[in-house]
Every structure is written in C-alpha cells, then in structure tokens.
PDB file of C-alpha atoms and ligand atoms in Angstrom:
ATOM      1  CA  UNK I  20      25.495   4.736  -9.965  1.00 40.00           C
ATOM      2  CA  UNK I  21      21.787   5.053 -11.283  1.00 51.00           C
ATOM      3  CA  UNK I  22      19.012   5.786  -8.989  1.00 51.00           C
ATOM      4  CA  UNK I  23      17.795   2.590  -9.030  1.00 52.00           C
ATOM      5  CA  UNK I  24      20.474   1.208  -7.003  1.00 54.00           C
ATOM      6  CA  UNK I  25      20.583   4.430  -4.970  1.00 71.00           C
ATOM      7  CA  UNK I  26      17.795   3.752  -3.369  1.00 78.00           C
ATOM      8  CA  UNK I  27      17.202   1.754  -0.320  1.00 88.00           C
ATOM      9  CA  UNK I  28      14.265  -1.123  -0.724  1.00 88.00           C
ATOM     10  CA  UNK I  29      13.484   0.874   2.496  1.00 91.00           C
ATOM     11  CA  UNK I  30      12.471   3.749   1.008  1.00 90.00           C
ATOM     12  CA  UNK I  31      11.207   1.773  -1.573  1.00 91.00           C
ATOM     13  CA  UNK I  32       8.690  -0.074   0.605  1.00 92.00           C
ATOM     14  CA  UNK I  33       7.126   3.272   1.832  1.00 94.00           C
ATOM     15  CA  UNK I  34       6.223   4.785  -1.420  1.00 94.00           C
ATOM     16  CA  UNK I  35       3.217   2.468  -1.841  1.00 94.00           C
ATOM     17  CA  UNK I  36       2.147   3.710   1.673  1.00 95.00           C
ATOM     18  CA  UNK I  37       2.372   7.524   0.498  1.00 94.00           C
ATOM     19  CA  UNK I  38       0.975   6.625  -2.715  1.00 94.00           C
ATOM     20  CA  UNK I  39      -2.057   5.494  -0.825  1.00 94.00           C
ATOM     21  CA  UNK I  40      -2.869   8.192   1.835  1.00 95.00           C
ATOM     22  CA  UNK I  41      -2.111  10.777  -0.977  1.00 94.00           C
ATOM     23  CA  UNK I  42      -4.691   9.324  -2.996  1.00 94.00           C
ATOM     24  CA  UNK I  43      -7.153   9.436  -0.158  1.00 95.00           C
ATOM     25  CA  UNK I  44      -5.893  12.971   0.441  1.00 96.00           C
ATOM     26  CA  UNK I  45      -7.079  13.879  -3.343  1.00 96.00           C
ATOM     27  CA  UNK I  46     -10.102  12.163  -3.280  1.00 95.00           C
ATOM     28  CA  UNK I  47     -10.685  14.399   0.064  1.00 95.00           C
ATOM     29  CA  UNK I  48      -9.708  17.240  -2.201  1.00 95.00           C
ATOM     30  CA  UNK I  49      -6.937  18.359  -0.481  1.00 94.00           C
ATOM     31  CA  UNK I  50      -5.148  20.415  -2.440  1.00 92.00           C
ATOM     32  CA  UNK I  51      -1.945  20.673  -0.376  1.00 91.00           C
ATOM     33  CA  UNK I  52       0.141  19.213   2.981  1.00 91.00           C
ATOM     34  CA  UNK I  53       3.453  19.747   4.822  1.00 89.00           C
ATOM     35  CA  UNK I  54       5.514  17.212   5.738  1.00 86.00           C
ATOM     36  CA  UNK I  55       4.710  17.302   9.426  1.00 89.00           C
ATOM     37  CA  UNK I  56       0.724  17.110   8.137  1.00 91.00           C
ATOM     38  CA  UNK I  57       1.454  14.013   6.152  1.00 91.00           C
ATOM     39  CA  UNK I  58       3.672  12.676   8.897  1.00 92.00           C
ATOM     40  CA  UNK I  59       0.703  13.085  11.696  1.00 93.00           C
ATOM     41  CA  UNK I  60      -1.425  10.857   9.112  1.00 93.00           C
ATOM     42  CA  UNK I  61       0.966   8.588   7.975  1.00 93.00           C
ATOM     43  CA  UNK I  62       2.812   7.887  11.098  1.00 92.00           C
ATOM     44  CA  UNK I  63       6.348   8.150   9.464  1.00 91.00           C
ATOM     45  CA  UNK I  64       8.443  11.850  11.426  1.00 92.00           C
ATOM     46  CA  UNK I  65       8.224  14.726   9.120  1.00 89.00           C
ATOM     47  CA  UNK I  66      12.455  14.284   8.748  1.00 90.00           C
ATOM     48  CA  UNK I  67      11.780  10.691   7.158  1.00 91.00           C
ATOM     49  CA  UNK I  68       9.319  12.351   4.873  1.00 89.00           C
ATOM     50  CA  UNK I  69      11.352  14.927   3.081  1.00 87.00           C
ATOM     51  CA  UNK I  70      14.367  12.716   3.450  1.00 88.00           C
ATOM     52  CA  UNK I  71      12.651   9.932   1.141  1.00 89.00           C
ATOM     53  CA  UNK I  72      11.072  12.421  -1.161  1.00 85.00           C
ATOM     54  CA  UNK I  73      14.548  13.755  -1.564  1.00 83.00           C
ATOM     55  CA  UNK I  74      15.393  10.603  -2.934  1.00 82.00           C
ATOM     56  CA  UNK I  75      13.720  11.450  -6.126  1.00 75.00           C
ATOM     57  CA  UNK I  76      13.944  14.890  -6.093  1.00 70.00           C
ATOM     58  CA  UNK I  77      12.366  16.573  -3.584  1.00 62.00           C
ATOM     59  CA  UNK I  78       8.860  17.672  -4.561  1.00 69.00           C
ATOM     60  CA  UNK I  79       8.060  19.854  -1.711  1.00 66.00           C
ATOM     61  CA  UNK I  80       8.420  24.112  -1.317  1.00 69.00           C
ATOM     62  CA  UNK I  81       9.503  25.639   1.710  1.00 68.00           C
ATOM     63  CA  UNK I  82       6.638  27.364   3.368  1.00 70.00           C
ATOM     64  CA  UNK I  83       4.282  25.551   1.059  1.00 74.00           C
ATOM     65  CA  UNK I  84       4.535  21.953   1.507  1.00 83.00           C
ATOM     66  CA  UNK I  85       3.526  19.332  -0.898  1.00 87.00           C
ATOM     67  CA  UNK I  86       0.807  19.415  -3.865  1.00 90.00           C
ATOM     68  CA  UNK I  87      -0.765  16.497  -3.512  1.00 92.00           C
ATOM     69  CA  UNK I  88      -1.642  15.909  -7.021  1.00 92.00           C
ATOM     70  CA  UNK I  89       1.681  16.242  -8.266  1.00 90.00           C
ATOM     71  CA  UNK I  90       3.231  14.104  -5.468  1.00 90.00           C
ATOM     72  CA  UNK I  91       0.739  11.376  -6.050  1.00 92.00           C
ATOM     73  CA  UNK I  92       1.324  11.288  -9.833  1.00 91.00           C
ATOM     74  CA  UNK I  93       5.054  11.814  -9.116  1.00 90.00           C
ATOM     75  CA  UNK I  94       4.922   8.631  -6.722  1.00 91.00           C
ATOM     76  CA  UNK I  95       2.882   6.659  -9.045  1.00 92.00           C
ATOM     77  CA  UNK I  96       5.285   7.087 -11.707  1.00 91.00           C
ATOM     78  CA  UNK I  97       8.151   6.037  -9.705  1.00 90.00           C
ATOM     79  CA  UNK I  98       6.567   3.016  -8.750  1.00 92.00           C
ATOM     80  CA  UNK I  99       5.685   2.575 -12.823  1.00 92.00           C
ATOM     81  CA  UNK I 100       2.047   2.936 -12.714  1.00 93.00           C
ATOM     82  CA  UNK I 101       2.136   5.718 -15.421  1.00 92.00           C
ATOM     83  CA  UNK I 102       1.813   2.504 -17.249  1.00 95.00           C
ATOM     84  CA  UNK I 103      -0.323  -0.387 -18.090  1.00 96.00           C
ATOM     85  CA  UNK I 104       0.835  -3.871 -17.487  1.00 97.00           C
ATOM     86  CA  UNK I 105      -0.154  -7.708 -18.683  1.00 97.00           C
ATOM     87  CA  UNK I 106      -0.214  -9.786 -16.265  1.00 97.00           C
ATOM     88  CA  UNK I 107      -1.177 -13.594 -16.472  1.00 98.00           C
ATOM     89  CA  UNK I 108      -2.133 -15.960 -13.169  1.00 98.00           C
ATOM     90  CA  UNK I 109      -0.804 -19.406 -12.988  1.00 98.00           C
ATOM     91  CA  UNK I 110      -3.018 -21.484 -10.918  1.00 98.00           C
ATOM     92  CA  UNK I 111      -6.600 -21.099 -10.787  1.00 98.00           C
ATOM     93  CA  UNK I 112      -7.782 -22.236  -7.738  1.00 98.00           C
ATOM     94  CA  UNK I 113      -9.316 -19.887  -4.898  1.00 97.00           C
ATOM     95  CA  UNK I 114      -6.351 -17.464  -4.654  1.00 97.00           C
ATOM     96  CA  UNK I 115      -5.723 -17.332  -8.490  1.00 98.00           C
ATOM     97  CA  UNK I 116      -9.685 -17.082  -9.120  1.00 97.00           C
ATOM     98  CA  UNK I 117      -9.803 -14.469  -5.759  1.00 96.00           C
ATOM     99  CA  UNK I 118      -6.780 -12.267  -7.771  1.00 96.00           C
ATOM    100  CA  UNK I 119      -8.450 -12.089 -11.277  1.00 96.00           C
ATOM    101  CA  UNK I 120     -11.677 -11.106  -9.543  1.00 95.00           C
ATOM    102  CA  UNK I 121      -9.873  -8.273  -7.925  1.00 93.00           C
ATOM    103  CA  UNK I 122     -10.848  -5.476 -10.043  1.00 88.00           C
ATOM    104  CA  UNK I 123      -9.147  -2.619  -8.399  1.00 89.00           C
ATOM    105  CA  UNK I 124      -5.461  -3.934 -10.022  1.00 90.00           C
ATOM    106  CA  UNK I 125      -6.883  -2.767 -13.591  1.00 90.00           C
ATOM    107  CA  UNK I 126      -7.412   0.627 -12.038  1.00 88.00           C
ATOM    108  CA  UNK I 127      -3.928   0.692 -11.723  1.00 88.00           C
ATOM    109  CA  UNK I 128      -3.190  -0.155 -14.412  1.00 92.00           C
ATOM    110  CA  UNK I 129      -2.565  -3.938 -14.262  1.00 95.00           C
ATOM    111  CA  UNK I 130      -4.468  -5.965 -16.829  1.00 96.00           C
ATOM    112  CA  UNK I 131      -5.042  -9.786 -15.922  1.00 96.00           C
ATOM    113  CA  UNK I 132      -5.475 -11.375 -19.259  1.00 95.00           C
ATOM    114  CA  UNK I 133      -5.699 -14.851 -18.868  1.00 98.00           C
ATOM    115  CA  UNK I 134      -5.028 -17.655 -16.110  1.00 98.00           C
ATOM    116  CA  UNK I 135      -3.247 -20.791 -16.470  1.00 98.00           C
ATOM    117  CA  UNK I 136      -4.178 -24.572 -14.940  1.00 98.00           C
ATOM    118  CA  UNK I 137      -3.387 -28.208 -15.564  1.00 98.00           C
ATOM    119  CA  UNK I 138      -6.615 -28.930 -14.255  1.00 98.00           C
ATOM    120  CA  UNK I 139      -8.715 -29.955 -17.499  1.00 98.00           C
ATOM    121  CA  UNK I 140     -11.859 -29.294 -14.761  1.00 98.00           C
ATOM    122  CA  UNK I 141     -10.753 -25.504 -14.887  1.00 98.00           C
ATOM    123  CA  UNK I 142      -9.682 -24.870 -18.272  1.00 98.00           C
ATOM    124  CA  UNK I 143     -12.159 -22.951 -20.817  1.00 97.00           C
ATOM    125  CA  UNK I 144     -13.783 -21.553 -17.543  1.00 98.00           C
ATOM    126  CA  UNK I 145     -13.761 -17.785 -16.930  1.00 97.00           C
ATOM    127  CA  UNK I 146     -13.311 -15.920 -13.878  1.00 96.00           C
ATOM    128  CA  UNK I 147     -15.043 -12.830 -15.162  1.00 93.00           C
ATOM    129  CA  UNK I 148     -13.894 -12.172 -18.521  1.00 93.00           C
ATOM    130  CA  UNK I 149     -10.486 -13.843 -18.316  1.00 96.00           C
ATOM    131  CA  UNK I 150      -9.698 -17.317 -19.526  1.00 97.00           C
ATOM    132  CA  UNK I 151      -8.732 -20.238 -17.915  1.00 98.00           C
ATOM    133  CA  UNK I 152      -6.410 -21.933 -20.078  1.00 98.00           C
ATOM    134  CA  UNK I 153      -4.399 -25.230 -20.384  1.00 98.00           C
ATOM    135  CA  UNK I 154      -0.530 -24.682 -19.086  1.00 98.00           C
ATOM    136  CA  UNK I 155       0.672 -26.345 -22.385  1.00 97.00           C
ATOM    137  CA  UNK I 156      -0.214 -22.876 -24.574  1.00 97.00           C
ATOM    138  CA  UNK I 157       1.399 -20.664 -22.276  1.00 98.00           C
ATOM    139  CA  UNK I 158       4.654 -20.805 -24.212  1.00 96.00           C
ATOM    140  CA  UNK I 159       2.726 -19.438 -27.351  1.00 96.00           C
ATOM    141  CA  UNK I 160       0.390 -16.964 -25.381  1.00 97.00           C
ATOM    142  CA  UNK I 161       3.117 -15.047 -23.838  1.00 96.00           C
ATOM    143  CA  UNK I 162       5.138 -14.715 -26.778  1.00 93.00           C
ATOM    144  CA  UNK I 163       2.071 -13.753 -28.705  1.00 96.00           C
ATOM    145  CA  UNK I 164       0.826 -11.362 -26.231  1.00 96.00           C
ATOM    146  CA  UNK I 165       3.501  -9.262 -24.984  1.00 94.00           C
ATOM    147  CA  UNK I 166       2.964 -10.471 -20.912  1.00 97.00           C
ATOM    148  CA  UNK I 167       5.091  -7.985 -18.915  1.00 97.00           C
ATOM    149  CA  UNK I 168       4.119  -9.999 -15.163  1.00 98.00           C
ATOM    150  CA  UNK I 169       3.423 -13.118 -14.001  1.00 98.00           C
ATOM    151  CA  UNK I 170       1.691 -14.488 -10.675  1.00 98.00           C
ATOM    152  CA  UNK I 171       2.198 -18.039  -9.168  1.00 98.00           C
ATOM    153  CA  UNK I 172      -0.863 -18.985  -7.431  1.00 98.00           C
ATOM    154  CA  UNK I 173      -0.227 -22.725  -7.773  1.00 98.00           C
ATOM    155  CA  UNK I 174       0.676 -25.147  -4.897  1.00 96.00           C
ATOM    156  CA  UNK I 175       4.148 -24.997  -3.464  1.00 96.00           C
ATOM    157  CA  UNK I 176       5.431 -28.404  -4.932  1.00 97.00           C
ATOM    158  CA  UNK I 177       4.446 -27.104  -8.273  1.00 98.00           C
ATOM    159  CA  UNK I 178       5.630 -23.429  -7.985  1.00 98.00           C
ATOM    160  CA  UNK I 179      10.077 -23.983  -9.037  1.00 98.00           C
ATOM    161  CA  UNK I 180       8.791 -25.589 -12.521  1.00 98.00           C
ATOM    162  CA  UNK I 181       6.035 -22.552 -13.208  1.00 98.00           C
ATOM    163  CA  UNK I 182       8.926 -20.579 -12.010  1.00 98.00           C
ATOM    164  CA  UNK I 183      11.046 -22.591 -14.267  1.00 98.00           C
ATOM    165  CA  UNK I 184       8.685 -22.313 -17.309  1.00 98.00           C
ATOM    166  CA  UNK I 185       8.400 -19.018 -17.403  1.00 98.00           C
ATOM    167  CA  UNK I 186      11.480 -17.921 -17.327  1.00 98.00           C
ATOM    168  CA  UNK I 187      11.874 -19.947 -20.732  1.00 96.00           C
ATOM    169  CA  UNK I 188       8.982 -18.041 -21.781  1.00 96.00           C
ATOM    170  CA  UNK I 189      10.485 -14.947 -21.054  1.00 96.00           C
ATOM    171  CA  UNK I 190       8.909 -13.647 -18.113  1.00 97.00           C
ATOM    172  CA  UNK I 191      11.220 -10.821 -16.403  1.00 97.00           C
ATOM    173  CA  UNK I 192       8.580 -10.406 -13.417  1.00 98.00           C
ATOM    174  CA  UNK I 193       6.699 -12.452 -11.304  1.00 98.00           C
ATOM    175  CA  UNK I 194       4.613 -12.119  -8.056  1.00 98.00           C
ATOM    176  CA  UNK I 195       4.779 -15.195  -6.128  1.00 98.00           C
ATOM    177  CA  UNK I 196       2.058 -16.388  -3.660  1.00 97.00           C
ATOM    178  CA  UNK I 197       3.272 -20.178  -3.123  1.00 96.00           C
ATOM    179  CA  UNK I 198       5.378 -20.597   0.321  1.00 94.00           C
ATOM    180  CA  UNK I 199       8.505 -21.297  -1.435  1.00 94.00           C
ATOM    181  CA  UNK I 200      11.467 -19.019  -2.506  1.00 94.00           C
ATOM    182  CA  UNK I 201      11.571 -19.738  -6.092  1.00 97.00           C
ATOM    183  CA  UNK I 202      15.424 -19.826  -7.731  1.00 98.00           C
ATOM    184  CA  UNK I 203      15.399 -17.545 -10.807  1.00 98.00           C
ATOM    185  CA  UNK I 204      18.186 -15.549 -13.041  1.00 98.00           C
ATOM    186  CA  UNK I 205      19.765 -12.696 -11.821  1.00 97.00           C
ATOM    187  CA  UNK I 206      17.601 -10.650 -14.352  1.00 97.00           C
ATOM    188  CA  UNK I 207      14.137 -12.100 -13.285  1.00 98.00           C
ATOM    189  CA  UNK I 208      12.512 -10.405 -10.237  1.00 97.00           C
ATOM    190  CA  UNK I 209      10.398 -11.799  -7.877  1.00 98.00           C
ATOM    191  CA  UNK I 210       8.322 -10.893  -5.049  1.00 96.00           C
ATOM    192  CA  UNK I 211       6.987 -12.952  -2.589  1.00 95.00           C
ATOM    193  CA  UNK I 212       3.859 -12.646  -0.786  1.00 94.00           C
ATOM    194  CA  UNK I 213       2.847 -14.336   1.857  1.00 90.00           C
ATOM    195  CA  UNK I 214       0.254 -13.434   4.054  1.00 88.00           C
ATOM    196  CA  UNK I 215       0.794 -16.045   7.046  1.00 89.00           C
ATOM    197  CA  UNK I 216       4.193 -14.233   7.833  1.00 89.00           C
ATOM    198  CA  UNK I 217       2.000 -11.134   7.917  1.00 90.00           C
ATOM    199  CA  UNK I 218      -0.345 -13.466  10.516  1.00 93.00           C
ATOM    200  CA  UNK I 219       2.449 -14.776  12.762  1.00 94.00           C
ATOM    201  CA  UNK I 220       3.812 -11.530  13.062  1.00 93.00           C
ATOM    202  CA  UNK I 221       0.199 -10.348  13.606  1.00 94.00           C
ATOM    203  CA  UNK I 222      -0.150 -13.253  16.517  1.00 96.00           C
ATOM    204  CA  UNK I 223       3.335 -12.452  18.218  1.00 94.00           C
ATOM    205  CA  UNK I 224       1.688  -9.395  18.942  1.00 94.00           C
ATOM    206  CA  UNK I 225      -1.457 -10.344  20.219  1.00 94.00           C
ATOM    207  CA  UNK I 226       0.472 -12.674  22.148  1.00 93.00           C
ATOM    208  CA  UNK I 227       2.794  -9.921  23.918  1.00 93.00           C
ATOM    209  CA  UNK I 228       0.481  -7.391  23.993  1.00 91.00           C
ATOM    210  CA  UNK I 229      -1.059  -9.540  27.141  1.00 84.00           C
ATOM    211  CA  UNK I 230       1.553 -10.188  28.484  1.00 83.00           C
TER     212      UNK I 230
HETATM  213  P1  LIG F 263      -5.735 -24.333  -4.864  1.00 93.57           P
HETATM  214  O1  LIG F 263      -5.381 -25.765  -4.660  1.00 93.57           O
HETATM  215  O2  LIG F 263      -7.155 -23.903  -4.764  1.00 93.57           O
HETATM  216  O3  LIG F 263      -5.182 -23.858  -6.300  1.00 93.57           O
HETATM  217  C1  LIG F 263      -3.949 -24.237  -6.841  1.00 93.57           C
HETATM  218  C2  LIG F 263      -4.162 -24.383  -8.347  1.00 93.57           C
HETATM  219  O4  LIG F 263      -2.879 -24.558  -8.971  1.00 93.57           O
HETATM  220  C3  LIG F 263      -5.009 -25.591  -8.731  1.00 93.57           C
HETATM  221  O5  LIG F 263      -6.084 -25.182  -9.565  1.00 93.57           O
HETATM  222  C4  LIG F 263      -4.030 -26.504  -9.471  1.00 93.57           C
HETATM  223  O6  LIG F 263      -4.655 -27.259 -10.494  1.00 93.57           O
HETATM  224  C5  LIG F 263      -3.049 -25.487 -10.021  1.00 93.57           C
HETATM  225  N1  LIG F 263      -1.766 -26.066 -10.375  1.00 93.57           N
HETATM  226  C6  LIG F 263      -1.022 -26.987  -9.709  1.00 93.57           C
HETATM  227  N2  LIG F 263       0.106 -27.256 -10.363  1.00 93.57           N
HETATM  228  C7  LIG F 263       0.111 -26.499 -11.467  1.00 93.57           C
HETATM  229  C8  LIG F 263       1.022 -26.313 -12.545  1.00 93.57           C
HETATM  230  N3  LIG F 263       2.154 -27.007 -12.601  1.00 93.57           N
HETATM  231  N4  LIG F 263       0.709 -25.438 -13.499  1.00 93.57           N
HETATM  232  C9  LIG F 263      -0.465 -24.748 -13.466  1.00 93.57           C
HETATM  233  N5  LIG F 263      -1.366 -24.861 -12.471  1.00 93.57           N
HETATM  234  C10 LIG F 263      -1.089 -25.732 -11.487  1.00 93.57           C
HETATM  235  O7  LIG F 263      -4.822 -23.535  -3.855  1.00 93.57           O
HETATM  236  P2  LIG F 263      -5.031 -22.033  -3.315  1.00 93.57           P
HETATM  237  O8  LIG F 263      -5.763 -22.056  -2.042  1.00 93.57           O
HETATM  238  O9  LIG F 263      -5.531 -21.182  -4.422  1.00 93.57           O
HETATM  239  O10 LIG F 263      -3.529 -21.634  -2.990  1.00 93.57           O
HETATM  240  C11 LIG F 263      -2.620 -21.466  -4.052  1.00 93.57           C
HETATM  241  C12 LIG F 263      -1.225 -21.221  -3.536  1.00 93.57           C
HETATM  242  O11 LIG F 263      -1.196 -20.001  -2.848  1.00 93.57           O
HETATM  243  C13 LIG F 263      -0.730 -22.270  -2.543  1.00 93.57           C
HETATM  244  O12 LIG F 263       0.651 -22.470  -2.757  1.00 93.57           O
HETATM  245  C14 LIG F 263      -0.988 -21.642  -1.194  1.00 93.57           C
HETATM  246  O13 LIG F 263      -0.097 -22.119  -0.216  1.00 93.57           O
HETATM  247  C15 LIG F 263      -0.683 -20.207  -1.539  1.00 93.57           C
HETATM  248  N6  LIG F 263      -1.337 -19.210  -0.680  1.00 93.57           N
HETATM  249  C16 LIG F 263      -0.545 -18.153  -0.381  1.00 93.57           C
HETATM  250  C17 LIG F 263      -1.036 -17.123   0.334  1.00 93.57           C
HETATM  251  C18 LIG F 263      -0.109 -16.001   0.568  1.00 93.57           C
HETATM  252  O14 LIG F 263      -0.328 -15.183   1.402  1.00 93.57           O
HETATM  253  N7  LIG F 263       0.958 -15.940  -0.141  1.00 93.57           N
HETATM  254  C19 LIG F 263      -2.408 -17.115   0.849  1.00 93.57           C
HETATM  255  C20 LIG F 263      -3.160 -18.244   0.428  1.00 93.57           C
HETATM  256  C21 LIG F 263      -2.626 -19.261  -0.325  1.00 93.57           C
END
C-alpha cells in the first residue's frame, strides 16, 4: 500500500493546522520545539504529535525536538505546496470576486488565472488582474492553459453541470463552495466547503454553552 492510502484523512486534516502555527513559529524566529512545546500551542497531546509526524517519517530528534524550518517545509511539501498551482473560479459573484481578491492563496502558491460567468454583465470585467470570462471558452482555456484546480462559486442549481463541464474539460480537482455534493468520477476530487456547517456547529455551541 502507498502512503497515500496509509494515511488517515485524520491526520490529514491536522497538517494544515501544524503547517500554520509552524509558520508563525518561524516568523517568531524560533528556531526549534518539542513535541510537548508544540502540543501546549497547538492544543493536540504531545503523543498525537509525534504519532502523526511519524506518519511521514518522523522529523523530530530525541532530546532535541523539532526544527521548525525543516518541519514547516517538510509539511508544506506533503500537503504539495512545494508547488505552484492554476486555479480558475467559476462564478463571479461576491464569493467568486471575494476568492480572486484573496491574495494570500498566490503566496502559497495558488495562482487564480481567470474566472468564469454566464452573466454577459460580468464578463470582460476584472477582479484585480484576473479576467472574467464567458463560460462558453472555458473548454479552450483550460486545455490551453494547463489548469491544475477548479473552484465552484456558482449557485447550487447550477453547480452538477459546472461540475459536469469540467470534468469534460479535464479538471482532476475542484474546490466546491455551492451547498450541494456534486457527483464526479472516481478520479476527480472534490472538496467541499461550506461555511454555514462551520456556523451551526458554531451556534450549537453557543446554544449549550448556556445551558
Ligand atoms: P452570487 O449570486 O453573487 O454569484 C453566483 C454567480 O454564479 C453569478 O455571477 C452567476 O451569474 C454565476 N453562475 C450561475 N450559473 C452559472 C454557470 N452555469 N456557469 C457559470 N457561472 C454561473 O452568489 P454568491 O453569494 O457569490 O454565492 C455563490 C455560491 O456560493 C452559492 O452557491 C452560495 O450558496 C455559496 N456560498 C457558499 C459558502 C460556503 O461556505 N461554502 C459561503 C457563501 C456562499
């Protein structure tokens, strides 16, 4: 079995949450942390540290810890952000525009080229320097342009035939912000976001904490 399918989406989930504190830990330049350092920040036991980090190798020394450096490039890589990525939003409206005005994804790496409407009102505009253009020449544009990622920002009736369409167009990856679970191939990944399951778990509790 490859590592890929070793490891849990647990684990998986908490690598974006190390890869963050460790980069606040470098910009802090702190050079170097044990596990029960990073677990009093992070909030995960030092145990669950060094057992997900052992996932992928270890990483740490007895008697020394972690260098943060290396663990933070380490961790990016993992997660893939030793690379650069093209990404293209479908949907132009206040999330889409809100996304592609988000310039902290080309930091890491992610690229938003151009955005894609049916609304002749938003097509030619541009949301800083990135396009809006018309969903007929998306076909072309990917093709042309190498896209690695996609994100649906359209409205949920609309979001299965974007889906749809870009799976014709060869999209392997897409990021999906419409309340719907889209139907793809088995080799097309998609993750959902949705921030009002975030809320309601956010208002349960609220709700119980008065209780
Ligand atoms: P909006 O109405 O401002 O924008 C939607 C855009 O999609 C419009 O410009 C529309 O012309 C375009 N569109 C519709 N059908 C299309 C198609 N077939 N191809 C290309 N473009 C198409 O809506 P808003 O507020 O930007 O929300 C967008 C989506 O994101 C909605 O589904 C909304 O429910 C969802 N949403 C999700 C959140 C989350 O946490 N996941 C948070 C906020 C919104």
């Amino acid at each position: 079995m490859d590592r890929k399918n070793r490891i849990s989406m647990a684990v998986i989930r908490r690598l974006p949450k190390y890869h963050r504190y460790l980069k606040d830990l470098l910009e802090r330049d702190i050079k170097r942390i044990s596990s029960k350092e990073l677990s009093d920040i992070i909030g995960f036991t030092a145990s669950q540290i060094r057992q997900d980090l052992n996932n992928f190798g270890g990483f740490g020394q007895q008697g020394y810890g972690y260098n943060v450096e290396e663990l933070y490039k380490e961790i990016g890589k993992i997660l893939g952000l030793d690379k650069n990525y093209k990404i293209i939003i479908i949907g132009a409206g206040n999330l889409g525009q809100a996304l592609a005005n988000y310039t902290n994804f080309q930091k890491e790496g992610f690229h938003v080229d151009a955005m894609f409407d049916i609304n002749p009102r938003l097509i030619g505009l541009k949301i800083r320097d990135v396009e809006i253009m018309d969903m007929d020449n998306i076909e072309e544009y990917v093709i042309k342009n190498n896209v690695d990622m996609a994100i649906i920002c359209t409205n949920k009736d609309s979001a299965q035939d974007v889906a749809n369409k870009l799976v014709e167009c060869g999209i392997k990856a897409i990021w999906n912000f419409a309340p719907t679970d889209l139907k793809v191939p088995d080799d097309v990944i998609v993750e959902n976001v949705h921030l009002v399951e975030s809320l309601l778990t956010f208002t349960y509790l609220y709700k119980t904490s008065k209780e």
